[in-house]
mmCIF file of C-alpha atoms in Angstrom:
data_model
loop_
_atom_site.group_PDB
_atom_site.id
_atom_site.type_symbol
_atom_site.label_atom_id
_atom_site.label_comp_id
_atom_site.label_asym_id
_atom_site.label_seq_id
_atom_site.Cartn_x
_atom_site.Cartn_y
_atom_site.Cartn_z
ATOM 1 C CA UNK A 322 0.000 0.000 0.000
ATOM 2 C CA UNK A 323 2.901 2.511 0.804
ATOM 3 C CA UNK A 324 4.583 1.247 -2.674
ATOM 4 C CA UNK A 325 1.351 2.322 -4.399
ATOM 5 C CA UNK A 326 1.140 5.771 -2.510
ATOM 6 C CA UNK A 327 4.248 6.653 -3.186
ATOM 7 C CA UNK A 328 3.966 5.838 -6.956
ATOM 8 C CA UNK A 329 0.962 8.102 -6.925
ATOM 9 C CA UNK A 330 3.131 10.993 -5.300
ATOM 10 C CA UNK A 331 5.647 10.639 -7.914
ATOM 11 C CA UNK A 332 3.312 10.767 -10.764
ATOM 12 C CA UNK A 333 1.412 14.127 -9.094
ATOM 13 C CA UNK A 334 4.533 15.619 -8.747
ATOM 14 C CA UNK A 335 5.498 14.604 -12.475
ATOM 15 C CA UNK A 336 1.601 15.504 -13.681
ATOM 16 C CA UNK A 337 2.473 18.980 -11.990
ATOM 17 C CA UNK A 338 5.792 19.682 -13.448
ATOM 18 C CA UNK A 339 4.495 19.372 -16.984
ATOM 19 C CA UNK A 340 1.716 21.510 -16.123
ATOM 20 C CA UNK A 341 3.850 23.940 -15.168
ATOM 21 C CA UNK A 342 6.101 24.394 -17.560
ATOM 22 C CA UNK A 343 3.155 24.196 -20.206
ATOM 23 C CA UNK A 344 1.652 27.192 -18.147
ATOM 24 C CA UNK A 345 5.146 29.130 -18.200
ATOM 25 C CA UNK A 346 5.484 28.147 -22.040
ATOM 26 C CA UNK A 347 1.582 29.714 -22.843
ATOM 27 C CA UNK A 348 2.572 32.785 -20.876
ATOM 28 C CA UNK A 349 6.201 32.934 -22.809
ATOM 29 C CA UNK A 350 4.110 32.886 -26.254
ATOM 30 C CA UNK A 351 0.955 35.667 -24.962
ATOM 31 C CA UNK A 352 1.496 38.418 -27.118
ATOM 32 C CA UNK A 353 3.762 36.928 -29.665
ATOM 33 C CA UNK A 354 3.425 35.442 -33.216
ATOM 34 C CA UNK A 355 1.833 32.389 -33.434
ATOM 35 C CA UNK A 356 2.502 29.397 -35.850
ATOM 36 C CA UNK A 357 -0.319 26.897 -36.993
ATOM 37 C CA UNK A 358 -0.633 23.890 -38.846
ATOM 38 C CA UNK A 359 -3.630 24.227 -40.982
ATOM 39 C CA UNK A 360 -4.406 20.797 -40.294
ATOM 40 C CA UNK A 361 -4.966 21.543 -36.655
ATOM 41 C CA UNK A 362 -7.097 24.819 -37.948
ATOM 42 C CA UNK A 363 -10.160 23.591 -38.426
ATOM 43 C CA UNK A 364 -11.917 27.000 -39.238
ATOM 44 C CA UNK A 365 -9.151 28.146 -41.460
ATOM 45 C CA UNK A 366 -10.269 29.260 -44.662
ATOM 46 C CA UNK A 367 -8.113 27.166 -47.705
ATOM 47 C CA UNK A 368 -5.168 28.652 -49.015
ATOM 48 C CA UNK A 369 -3.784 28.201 -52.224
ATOM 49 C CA UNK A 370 0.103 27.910 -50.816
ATOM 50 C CA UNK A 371 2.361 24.883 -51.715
ATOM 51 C CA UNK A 372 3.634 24.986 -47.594
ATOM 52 C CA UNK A 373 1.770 23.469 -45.082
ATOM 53 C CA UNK A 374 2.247 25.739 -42.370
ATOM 54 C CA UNK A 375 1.634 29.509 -42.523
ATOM 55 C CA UNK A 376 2.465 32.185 -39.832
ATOM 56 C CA UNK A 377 -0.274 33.787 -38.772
ATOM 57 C CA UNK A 378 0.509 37.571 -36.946
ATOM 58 C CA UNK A 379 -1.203 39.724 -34.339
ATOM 59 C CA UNK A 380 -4.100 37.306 -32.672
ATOM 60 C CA UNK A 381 -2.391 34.090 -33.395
ATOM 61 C CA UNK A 382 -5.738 32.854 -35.387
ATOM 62 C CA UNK A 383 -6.422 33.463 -38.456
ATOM 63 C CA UNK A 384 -8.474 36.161 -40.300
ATOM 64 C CA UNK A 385 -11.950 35.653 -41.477
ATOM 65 C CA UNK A 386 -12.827 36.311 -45.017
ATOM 66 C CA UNK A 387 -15.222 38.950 -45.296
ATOM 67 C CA UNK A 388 -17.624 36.616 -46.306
ATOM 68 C CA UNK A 389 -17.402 34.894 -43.204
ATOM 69 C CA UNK A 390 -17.592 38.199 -40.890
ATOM 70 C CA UNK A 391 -20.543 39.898 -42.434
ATOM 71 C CA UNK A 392 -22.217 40.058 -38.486
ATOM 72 C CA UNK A 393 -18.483 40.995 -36.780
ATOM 73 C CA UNK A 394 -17.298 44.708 -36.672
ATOM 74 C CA UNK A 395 -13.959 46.026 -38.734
ATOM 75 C CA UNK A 396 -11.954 45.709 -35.864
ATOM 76 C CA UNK A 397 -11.257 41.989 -37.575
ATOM 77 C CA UNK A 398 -8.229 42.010 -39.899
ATOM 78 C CA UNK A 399 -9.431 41.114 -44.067
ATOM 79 C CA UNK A 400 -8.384 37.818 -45.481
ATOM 80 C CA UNK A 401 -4.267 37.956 -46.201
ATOM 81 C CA UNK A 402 -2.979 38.958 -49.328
ATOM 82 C CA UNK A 403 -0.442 37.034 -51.231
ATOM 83 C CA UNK A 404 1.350 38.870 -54.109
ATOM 84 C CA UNK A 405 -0.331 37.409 -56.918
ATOM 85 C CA UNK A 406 -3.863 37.844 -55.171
ATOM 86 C CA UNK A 407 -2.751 41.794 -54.787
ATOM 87 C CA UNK A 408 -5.242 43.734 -57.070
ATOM 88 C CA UNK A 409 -3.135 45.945 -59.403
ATOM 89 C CA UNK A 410 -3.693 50.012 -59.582
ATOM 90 C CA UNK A 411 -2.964 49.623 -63.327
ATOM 91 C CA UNK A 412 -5.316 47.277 -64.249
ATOM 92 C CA UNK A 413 -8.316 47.140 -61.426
ATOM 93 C CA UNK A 414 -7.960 50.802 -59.690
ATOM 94 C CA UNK A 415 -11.423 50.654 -58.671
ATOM 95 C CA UNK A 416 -10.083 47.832 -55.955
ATOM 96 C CA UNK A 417 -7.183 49.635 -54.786
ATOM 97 C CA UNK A 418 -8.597 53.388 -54.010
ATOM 98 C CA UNK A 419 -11.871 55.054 -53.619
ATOM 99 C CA UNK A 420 -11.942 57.666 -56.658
ATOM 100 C CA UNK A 421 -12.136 54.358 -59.158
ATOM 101 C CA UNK A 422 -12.870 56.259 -62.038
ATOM 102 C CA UNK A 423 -9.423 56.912 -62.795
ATOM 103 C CA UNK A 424 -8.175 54.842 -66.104
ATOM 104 C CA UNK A 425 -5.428 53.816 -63.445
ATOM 105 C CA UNK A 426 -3.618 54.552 -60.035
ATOM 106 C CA UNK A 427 -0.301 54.924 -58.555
ATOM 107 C CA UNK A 428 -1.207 53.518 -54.881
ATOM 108 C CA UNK A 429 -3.157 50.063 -54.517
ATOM 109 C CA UNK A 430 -4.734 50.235 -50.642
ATOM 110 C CA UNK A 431 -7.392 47.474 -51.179
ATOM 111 C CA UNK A 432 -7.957 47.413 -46.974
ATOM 112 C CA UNK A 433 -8.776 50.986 -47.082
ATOM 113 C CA UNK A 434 -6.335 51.700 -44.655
ATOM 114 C CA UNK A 435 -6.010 55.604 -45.903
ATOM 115 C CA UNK A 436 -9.186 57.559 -46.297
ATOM 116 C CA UNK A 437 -9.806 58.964 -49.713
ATOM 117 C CA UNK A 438 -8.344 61.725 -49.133
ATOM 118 C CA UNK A 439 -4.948 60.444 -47.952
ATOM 119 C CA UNK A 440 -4.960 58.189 -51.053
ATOM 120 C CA UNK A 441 -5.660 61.469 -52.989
ATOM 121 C CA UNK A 442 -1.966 63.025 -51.289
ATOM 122 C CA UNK A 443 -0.089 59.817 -51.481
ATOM 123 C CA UNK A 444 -1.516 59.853 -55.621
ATOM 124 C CA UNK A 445 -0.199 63.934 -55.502
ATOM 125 C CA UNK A 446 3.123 63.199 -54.284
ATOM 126 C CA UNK A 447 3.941 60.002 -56.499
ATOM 127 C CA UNK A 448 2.612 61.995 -59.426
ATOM 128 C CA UNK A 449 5.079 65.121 -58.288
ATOM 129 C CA UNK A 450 7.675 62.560 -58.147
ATOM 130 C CA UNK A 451 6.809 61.256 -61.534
ATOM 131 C CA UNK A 452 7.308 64.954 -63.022
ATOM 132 C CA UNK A 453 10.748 66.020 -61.549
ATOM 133 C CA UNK A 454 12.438 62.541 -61.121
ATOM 134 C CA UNK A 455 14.688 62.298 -64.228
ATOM 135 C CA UNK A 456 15.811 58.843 -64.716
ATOM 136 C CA UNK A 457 19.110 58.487 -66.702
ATOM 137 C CA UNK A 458 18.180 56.015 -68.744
ATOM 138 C CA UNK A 459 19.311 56.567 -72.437
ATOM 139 C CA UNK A 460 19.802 60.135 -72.007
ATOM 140 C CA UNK A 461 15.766 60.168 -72.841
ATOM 141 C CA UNK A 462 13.195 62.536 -71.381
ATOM 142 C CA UNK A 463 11.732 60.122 -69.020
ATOM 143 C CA UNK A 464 11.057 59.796 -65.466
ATOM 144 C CA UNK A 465 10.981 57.588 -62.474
ATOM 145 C CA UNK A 466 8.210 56.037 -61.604
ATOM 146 C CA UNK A 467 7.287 54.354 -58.125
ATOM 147 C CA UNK A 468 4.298 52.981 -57.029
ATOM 148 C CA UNK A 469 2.700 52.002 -53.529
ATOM 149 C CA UNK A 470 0.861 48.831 -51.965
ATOM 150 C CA UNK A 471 -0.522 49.103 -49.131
ATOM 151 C CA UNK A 472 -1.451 46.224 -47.359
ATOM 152 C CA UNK A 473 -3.235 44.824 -43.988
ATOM 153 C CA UNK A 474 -1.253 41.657 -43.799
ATOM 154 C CA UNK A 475 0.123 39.263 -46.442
ATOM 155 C CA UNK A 476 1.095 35.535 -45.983
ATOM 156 C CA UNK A 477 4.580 34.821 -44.548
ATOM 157 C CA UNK A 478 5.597 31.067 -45.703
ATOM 158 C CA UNK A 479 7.479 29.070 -42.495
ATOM 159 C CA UNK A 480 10.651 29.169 -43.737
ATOM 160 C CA UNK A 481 11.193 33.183 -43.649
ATOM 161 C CA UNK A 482 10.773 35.974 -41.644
ATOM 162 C CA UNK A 483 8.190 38.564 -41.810
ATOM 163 C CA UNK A 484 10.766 41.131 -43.474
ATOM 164 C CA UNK A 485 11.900 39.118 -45.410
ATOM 165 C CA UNK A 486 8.344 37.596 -46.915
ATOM 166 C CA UNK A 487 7.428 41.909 -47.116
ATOM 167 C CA UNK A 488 10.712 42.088 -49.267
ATOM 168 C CA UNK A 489 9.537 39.187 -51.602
ATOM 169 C CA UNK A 490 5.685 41.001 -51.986
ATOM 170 C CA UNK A 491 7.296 43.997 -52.962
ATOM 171 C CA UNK A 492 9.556 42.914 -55.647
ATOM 172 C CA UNK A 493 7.055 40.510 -57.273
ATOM 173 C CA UNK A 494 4.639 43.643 -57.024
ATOM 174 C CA UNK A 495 7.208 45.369 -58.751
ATOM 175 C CA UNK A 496 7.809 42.996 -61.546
ATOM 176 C CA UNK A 497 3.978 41.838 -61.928
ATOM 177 C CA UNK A 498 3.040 45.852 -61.967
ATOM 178 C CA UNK A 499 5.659 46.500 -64.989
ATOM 179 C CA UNK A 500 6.529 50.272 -62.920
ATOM 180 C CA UNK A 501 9.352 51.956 -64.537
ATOM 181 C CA UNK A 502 9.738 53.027 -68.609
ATOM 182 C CA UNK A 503 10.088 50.365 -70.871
ATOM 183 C CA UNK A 504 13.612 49.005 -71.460
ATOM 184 C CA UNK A 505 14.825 51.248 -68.717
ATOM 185 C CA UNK A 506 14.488 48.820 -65.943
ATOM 186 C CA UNK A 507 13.475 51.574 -63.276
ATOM 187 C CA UNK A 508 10.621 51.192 -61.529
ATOM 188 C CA UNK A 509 9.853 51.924 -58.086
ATOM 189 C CA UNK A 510 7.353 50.094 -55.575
ATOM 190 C CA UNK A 511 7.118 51.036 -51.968
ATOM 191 C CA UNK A 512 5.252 48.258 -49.646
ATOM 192 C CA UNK A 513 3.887 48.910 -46.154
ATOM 193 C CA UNK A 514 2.114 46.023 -43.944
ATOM 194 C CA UNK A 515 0.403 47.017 -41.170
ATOM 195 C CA UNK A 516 -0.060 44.344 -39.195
ATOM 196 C CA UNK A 517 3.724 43.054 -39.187
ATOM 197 C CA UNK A 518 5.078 46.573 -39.216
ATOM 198 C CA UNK A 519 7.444 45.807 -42.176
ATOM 199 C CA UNK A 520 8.380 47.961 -45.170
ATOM 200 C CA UNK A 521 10.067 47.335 -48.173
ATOM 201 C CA UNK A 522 11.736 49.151 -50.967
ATOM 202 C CA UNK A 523 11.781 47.279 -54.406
ATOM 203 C CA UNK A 524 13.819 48.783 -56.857
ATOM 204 C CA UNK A 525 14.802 47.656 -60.734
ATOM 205 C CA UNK A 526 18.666 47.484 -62.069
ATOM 206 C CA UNK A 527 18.944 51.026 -63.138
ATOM 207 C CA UNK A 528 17.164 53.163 -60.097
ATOM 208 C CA UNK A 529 19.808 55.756 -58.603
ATOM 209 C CA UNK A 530 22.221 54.177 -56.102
ATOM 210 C CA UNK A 531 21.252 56.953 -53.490
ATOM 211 C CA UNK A 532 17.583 55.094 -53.630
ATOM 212 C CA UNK A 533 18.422 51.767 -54.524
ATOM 213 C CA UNK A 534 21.372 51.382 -51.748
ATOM 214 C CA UNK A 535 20.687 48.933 -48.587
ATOM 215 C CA UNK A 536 21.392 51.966 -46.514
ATOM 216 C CA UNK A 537 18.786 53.574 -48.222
ATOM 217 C CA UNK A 538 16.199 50.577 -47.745
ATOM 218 C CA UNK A 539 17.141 50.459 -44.143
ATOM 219 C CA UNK A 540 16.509 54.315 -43.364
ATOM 220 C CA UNK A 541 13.605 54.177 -45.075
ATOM 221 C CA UNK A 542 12.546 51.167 -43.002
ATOM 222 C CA UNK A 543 13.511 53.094 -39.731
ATOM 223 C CA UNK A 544 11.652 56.057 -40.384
ATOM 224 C CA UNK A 545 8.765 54.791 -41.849
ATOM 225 C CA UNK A 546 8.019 52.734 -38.639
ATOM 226 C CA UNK A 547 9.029 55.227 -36.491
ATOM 227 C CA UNK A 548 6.224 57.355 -37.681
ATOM 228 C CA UNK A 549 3.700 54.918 -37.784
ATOM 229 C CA UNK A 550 4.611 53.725 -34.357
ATOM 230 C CA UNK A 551 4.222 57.439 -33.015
ATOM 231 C CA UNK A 552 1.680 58.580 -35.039
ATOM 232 C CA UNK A 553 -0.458 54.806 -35.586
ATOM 233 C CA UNK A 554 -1.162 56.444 -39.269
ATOM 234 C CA UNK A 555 -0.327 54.490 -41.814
ATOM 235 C CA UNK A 556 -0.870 57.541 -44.241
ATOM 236 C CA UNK A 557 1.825 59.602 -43.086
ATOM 237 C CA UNK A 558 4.411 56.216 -42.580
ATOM 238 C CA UNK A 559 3.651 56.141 -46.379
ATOM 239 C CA UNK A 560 3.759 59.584 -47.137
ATOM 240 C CA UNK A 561 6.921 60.081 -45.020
ATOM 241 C CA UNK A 562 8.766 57.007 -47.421
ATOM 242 C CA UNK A 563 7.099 58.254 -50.823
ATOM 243 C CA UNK A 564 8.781 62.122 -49.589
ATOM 244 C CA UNK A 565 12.120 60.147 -48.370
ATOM 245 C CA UNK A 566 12.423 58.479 -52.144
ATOM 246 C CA UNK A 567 11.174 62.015 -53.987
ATOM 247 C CA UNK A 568 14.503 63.682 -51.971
ATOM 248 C CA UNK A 569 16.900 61.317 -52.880
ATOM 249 C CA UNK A 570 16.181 60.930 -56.498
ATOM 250 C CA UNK A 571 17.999 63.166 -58.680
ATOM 251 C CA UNK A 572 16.306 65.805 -59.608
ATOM 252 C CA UNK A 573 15.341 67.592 -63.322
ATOM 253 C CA UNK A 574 16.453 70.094 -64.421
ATOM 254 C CA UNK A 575 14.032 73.298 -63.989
ATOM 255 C CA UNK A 576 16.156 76.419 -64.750
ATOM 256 C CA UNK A 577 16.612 78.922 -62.115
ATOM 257 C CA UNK A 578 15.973 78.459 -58.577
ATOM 258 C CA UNK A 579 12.566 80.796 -56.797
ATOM 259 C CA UNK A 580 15.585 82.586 -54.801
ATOM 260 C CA UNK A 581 17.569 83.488 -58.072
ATOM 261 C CA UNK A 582 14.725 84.140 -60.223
ATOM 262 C CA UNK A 583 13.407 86.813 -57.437
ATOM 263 C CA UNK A 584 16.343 88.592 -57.294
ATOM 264 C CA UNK A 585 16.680 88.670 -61.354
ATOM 265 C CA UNK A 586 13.248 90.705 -61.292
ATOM 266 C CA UNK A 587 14.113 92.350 -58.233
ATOM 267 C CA UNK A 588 17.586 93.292 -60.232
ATOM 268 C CA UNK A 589 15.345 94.407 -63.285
ATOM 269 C CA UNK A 590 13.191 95.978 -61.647
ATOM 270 C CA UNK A 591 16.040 98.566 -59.994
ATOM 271 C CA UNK A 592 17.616 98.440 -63.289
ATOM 272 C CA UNK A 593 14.567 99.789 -64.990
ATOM 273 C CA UNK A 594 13.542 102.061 -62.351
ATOM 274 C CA UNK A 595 17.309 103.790 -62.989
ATOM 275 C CA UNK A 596 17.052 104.332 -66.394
ATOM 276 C CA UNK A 597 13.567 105.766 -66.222
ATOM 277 C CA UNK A 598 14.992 107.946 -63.833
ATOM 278 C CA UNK A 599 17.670 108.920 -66.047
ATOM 279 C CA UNK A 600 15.755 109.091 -68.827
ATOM 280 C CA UNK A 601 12.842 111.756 -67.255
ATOM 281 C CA UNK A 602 16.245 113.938 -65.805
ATOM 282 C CA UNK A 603 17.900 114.056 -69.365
ATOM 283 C CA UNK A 604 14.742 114.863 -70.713
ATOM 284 C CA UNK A 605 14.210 117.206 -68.237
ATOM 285 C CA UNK A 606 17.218 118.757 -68.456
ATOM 286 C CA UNK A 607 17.432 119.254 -72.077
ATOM 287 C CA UNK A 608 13.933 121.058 -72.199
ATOM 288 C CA UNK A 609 15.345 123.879 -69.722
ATOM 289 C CA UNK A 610 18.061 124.047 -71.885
ATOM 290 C CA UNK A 611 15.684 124.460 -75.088
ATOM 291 C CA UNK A 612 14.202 127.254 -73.183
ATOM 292 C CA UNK A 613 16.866 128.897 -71.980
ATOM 293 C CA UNK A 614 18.169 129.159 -75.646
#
């Protein structure tokens, strides 16, 4: 009987040990991504992905299609984007920002993240950019162009890292997209997803090194987050990357600076104002000398 009891101790104090340490494990993980097996995922919605596992952010569950969360509010994250499911501004606009009935778009936000009227600034500055970015290719009159995606969340395969699954979106966006002139190889996309706070840079063979530099991509990366995480906007982390790539491209040539052409008219202007001057003295002058005479 004391032979049985004492087995009984062991295996509580065993039963306990485990229990603890799956306790401390669960409280390790709270707050952290989670990775699922779709098999053990009952309620997952099927993906079209050759991996069997996919890491799912933020709740550690994964989204519901909208379909599926017609009675839940929009505090629920939209179905994850993968980059061939990624709508294109080019070819289905009316998908990626509110004022559809453009023939096409520079910025694809599909989640509605920015409000129309951000997407209308983000479309401003990219088409500024697209109008005093010259591009060297050929010696030709053309000009850089760079596009944005926007994104809630997109599908991170288990074998890479959030960053580095945001880097792969971005430059199949970028190829799939066809941004930059033709032959030039020099097209631009700028990705931002908000639930894994990750940004990439995509750039073709022939971009600028000061853009198209990993100390570029990396500053960009920096301050991008930085803004969203003090500002939880992810209009102005976008708008602060699409200004960051607009400084650092090289710039057209416009003629004269504002500062030199005011003080050209400023210089005319005296310059005129002399010679009238002179002009209504000699005049002057030579009348009282008619007189005189």
């Amino acid at each position: 009987m004391w032979k049985s009891l004492f087995l009984v101790a062991i295996s509580g104090v065993q039963v306990s040990h485990v229990s603890s340490k799956a306790i401390a494990d669960g409280y390790t993980q709270m707050g952290q991504p989670f990775r699922f097996n779709k098999n053990f995922v009952a309620s997952a919605p099927a993906f079209e992905e050759s991996s069997s596992e996919v890491w799912w952010p933020a709740t550690g569950r994964p989204p519901l299609r909208k379909a599926q969360r017609a009675h839940l509010d929009e505090t629920f994250d939209v179905a994850m984007h993968t980059d061939t499911s990624f709508p294109s501004p080019f070819e289905q606009p009316e998908k990626c920002v509110a004022f559809s009935s453009l023939s096409h778009s520079w910025v694809c936000d599909p989640d509605h993240l920015l409000s129309p009227e951000e997407q209308a600034f983000v479309e401003a500055r990219l088409l500024k950019l697209r109008d005093t970015a010259k591009s060297s290719c050929d010696d030709s009159d053309n000009y850089y162009q760079t596009a944005v995606a926007v994104a809630s969340d997109i599908v991170v395969n288990a074998n890479e890292t959030p960053q580095e699954a945001t880097d792969r979106f971005a430059e199949s966006l970028l190829r799939r997209w066809g941004v930059g002139n033709k032959g030039c190889h020099d097209g631009i996309v700028l990705a931002f997803v908000k639930n894994l706070k990750t940004v990439s840079l995509a750039t073709r063979e022939n971009v600028d090194a000061r853009v198209a530099s990993a100390l570029f991509k990396t500053h960009i990366q920096r301050s991008m987050n930085h803004v969203f995480l003090s500002t939880g906007s992810p209009a102005a982390a976008v708008a602060t990357g699409v200004e960051l790539v607009n400084r650092h491209l090289p710039r057209a040539p416009t003629g004269l600076s504002w500062s030199a052409t005011i003080l050209l008219t400023l210089g005319g202007v005296y310059l005129a104002s002399v010679l009238g001057i002179y002009y209504s003295l000699n005049t002057f002058m030579m009348k009282s000398y008619t007189v005189e005479q």
